[in-house]
Each structure stands twice: as structure tokens, then as C-alpha cells.
mmCIF file of C-alpha atoms in Angstrom:
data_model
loop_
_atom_site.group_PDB
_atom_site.id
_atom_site.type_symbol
_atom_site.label_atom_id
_atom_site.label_comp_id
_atom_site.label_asym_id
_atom_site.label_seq_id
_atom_site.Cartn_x
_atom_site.Cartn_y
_atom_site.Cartn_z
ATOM 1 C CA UNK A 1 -38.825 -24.987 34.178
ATOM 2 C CA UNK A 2 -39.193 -22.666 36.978
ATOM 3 C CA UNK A 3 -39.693 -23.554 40.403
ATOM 4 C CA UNK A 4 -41.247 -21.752 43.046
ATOM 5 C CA UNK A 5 -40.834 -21.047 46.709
ATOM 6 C CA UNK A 6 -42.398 -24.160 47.447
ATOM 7 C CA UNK A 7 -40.674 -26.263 44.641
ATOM 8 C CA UNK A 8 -43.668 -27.776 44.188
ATOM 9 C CA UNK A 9 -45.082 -25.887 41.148
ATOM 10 C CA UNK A 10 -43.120 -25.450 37.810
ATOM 11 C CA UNK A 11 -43.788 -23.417 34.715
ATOM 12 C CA UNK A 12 -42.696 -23.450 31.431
ATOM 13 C CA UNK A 13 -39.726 -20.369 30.477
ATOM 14 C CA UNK A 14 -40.522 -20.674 26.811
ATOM 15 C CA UNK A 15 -43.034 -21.938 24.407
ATOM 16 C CA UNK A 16 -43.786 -25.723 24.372
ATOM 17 C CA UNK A 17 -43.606 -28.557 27.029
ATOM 18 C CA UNK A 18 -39.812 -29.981 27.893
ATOM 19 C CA UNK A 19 -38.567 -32.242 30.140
ATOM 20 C CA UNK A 20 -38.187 -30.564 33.891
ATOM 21 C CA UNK A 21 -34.191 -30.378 34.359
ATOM 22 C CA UNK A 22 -32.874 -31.207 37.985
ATOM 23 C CA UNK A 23 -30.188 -32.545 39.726
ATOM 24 C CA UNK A 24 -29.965 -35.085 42.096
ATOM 25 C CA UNK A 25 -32.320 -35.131 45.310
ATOM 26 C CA UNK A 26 -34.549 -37.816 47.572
ATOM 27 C CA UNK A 27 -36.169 -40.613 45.612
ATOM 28 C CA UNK A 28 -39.750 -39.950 44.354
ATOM 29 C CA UNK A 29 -39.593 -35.895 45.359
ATOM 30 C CA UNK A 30 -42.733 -33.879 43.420
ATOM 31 C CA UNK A 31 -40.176 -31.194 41.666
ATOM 32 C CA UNK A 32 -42.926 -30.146 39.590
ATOM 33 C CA UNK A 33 -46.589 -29.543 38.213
ATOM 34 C CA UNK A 34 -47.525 -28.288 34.803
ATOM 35 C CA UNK A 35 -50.797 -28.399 33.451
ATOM 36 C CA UNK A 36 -52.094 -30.496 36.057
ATOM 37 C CA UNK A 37 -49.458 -32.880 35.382
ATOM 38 C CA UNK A 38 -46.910 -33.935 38.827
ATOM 39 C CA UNK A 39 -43.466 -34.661 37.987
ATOM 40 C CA UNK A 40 -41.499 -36.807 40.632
ATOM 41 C CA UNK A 41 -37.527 -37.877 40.574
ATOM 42 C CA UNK A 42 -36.982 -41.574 39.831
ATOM 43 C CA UNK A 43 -34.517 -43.123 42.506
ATOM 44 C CA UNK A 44 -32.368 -39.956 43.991
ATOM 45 C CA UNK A 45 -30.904 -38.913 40.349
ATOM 46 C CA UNK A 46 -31.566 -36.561 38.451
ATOM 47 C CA UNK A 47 -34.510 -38.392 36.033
ATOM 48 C CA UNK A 48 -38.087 -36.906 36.614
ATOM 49 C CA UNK A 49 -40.878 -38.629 35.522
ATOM 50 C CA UNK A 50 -44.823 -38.109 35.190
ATOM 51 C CA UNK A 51 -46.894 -39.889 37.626
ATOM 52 C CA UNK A 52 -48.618 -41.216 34.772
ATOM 53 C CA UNK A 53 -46.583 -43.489 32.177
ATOM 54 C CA UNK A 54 -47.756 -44.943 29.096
ATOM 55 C CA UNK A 55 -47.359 -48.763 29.172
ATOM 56 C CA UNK A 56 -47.622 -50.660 25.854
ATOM 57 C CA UNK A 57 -46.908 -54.047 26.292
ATOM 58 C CA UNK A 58 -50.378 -54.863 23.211
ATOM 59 C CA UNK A 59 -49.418 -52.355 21.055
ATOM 60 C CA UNK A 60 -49.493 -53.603 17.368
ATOM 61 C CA UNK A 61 -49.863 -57.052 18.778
ATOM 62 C CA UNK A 62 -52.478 -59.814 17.498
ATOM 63 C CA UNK A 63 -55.053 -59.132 19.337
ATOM 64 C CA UNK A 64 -58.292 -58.500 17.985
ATOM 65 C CA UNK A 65 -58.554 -55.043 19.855
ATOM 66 C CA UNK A 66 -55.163 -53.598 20.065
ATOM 67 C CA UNK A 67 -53.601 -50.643 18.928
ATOM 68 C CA UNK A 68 -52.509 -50.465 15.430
ATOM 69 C CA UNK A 69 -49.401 -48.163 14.545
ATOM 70 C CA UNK A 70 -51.822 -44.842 14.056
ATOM 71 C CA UNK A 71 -53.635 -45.089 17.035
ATOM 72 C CA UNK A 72 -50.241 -45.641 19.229
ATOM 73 C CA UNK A 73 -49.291 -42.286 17.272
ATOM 74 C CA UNK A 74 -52.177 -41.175 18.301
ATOM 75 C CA UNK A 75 -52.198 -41.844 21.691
ATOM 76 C CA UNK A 76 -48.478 -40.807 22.129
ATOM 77 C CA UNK A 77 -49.726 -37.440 20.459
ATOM 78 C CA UNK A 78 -52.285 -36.717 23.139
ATOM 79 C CA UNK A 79 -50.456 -38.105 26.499
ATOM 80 C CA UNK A 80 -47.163 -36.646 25.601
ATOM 81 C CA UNK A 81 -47.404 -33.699 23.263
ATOM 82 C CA UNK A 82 -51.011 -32.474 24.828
ATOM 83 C CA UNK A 83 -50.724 -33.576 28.421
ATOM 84 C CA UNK A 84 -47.167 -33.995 29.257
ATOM 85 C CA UNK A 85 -46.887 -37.671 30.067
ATOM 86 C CA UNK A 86 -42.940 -38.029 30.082
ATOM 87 C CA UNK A 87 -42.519 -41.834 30.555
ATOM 88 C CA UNK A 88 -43.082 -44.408 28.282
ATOM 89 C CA UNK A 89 -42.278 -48.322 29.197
ATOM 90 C CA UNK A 90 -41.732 -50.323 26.341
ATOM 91 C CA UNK A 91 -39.672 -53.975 25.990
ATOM 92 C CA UNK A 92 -37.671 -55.706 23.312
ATOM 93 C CA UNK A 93 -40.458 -58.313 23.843
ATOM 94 C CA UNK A 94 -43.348 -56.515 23.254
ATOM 95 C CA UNK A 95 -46.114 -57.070 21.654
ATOM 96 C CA UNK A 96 -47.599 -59.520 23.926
ATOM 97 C CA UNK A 97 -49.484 -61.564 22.075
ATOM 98 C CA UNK A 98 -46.561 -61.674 18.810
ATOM 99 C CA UNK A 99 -46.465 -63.637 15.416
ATOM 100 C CA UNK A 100 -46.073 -63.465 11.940
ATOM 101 C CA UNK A 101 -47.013 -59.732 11.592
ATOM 102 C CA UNK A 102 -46.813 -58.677 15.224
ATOM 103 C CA UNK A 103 -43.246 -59.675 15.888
ATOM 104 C CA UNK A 104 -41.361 -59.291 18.832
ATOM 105 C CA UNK A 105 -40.024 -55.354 18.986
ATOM 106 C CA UNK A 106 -42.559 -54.317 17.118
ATOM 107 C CA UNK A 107 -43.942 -51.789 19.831
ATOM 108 C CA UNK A 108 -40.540 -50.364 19.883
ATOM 109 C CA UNK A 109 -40.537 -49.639 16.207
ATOM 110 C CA UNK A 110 -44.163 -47.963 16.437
ATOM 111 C CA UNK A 111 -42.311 -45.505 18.842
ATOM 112 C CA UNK A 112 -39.534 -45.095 16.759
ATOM 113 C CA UNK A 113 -41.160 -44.359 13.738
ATOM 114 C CA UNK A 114 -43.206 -41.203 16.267
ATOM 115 C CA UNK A 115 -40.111 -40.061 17.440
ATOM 116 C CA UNK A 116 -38.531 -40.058 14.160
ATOM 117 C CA UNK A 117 -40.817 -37.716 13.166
ATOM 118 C CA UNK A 118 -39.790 -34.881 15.629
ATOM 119 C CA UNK A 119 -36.370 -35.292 17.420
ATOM 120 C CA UNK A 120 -37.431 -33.198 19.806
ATOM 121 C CA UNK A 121 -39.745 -35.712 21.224
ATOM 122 C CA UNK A 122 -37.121 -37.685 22.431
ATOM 123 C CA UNK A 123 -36.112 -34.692 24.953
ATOM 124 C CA UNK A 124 -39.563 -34.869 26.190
ATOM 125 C CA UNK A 125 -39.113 -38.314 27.353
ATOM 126 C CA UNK A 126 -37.763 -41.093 29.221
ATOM 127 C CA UNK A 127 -38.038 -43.957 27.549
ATOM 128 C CA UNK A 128 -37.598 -47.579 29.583
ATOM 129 C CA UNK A 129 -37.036 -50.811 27.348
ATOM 130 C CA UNK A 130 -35.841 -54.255 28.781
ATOM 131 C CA UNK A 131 -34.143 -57.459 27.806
ATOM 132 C CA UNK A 132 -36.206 -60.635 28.392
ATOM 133 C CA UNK A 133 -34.492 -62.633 31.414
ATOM 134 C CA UNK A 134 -33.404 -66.388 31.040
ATOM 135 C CA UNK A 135 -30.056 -67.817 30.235
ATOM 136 C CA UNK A 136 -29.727 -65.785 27.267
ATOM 137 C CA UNK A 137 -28.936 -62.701 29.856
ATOM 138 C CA UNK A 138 -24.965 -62.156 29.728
ATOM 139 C CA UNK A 139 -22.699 -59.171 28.666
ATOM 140 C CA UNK A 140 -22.940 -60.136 25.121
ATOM 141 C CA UNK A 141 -26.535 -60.089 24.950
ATOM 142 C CA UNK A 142 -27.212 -57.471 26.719
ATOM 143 C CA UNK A 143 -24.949 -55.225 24.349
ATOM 144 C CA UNK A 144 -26.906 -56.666 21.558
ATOM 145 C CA UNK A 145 -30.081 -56.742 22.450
ATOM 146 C CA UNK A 146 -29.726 -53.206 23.744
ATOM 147 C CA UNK A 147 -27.972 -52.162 20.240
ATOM 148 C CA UNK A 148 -31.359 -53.920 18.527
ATOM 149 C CA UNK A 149 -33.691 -51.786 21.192
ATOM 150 C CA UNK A 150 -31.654 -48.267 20.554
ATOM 151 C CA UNK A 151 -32.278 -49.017 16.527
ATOM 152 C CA UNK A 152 -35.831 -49.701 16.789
ATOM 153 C CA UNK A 153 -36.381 -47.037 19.362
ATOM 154 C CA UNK A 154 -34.597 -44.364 16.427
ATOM 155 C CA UNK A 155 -32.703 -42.921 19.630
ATOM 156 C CA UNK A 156 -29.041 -43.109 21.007
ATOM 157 C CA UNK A 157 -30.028 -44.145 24.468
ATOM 158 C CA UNK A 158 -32.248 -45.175 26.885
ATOM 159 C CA UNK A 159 -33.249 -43.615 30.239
ATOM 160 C CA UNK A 160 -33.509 -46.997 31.878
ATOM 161 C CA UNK A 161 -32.587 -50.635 30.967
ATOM 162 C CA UNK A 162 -34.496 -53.216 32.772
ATOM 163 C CA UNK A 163 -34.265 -56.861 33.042
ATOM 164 C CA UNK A 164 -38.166 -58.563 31.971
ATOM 165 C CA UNK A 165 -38.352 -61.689 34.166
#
């Protein structure tokens, strides 16, 4: 990524979309538009973000109209690869509605098995997964259920870890 004068425009050095590369500044600073796409940090670190995320709370669940596993493909395809949507919010508990067939984590395993088939999509991303909150949150849980999250997720970290109240 390139910046200009303004550091308000960006453009890509080399063939393909990538993940703009900062360091730290002021929370929710534009450092960049590609494509039409605006790119703002996340707190005052160095993670930039889309203004558009993909949430995904249904997908695979039971209900009658959501998003099977090829259409989530699909969809992550055309936001991320086409249009450079870089965030993606996801939860151990997701799908919402989940059952026999749809069970919890499932979502996270639909994006695994996309980024598993290009490791460079994870670099394109920042993925944010949380732990459902309740009495079950303590150190030992969260290392677990965090563990269980990076495994479905086929990645070796997250960008952000939130607790689902």
C-alpha cells in the first residue's frame, strides 16, 4: 500500500489486494481507499479494517433461508477477494439457530474450510471470534475455547477475541 500526500488514498504496489500495513495512530483514522473500499484503524493500533465487515452469525444454521457452506464461499469470494472487505466477525457460538446438523462452531468451520483453500486469505483478513459469556468464562476456558476457535478457523490466531454476552 501506498499512501499519498493526503494519506487518505492507497494503492496497491503489486498485483492482488493485501491487507494495508500501518503502525499505530488515532482510533478509527481512514489510512486508506482502494477500489472504493475505506480502510480505518481499529482502536489506536496498528489493525485496519474495512468499513464494511461480513457478519455471519446464520451461516449454515437451521434456518430455512440461510447460507449453506457454498454460498458462504461464495459470498466470502465476492466481499473479500473481489471487493476487499477485510473483516469478518464470527463466534464459537454461531450458527444462531444450531442443532443436530447446524452445531455450534459450525460458521467457523465454513470459514476455515475457505481459508484453507488459499493461505493467503488469511493475510487479507482480520478475523474476530468470541467466547460465549456466563460462568463458564475463566482462564481455562478461555484457552480452550480459543484453542477449539483457532482449529476450526484453520489459522494460528485471531485478530480479536471478544467476550459474547
Amino acid at each position: 500500500w501506498e499512501q499519498d500526500a493526503n494519506a487518505a488514498d492507497v494503492s496497491i504496489k503489486s498485483g492482488g489486494w493485501e491487507r494495508p500495513r500501518v503502525g499505530p495512530g488515532p482510533t478509527n483514522e481512514l489510512v486508506g481507499v482502494e477500489r472504493g473500499q475505506r480502510y480505518r484503524r481499529m482502536g489506536g493500533g496498528d489493525i485496519v479494517v474495512s468499513d464494511i465487515g461480513l457478519g455471519t452469525q446464520r451461516w449454515g444454521s437451521l434456518d430455512f433461508n440461510a447460507p449453506d457452506e457454498k454460498l458462504c464461499h461464495s459470498m466470502m469470494d465476492i466481499a473479500v477477494l473481489e471487493h476487499g472487505v477485510s473483516l469478518i466477525d464470527t463466534a464459537e457460538q454461531y450458527p444462531i439457530p444450531s442443532g443436530r446438523g447446524a452445531p455450534e462452531g459450525r460458521t467457523e468451520e465454513i470459514i476455515g474450510k475457505w481459508l484453507k483453500l488459499d493461505k493467503t486469505r488469511r493475510e487479507r483478513l482480520v478475523i474476530a471470534s468470541k467466547i460465549t459469556g456466563g460462568s463458564n468464562v475463566n482462564a481455562r476456558n478461555i484457552e480452550k475455547d480459543l484453542e477449539d476457535t483457532l482449529k476450526r478457523l484453520n489459522t494460528d490466531y485471531l485478530d480479536l477475541y471478544l467476550l459474547h454476552w
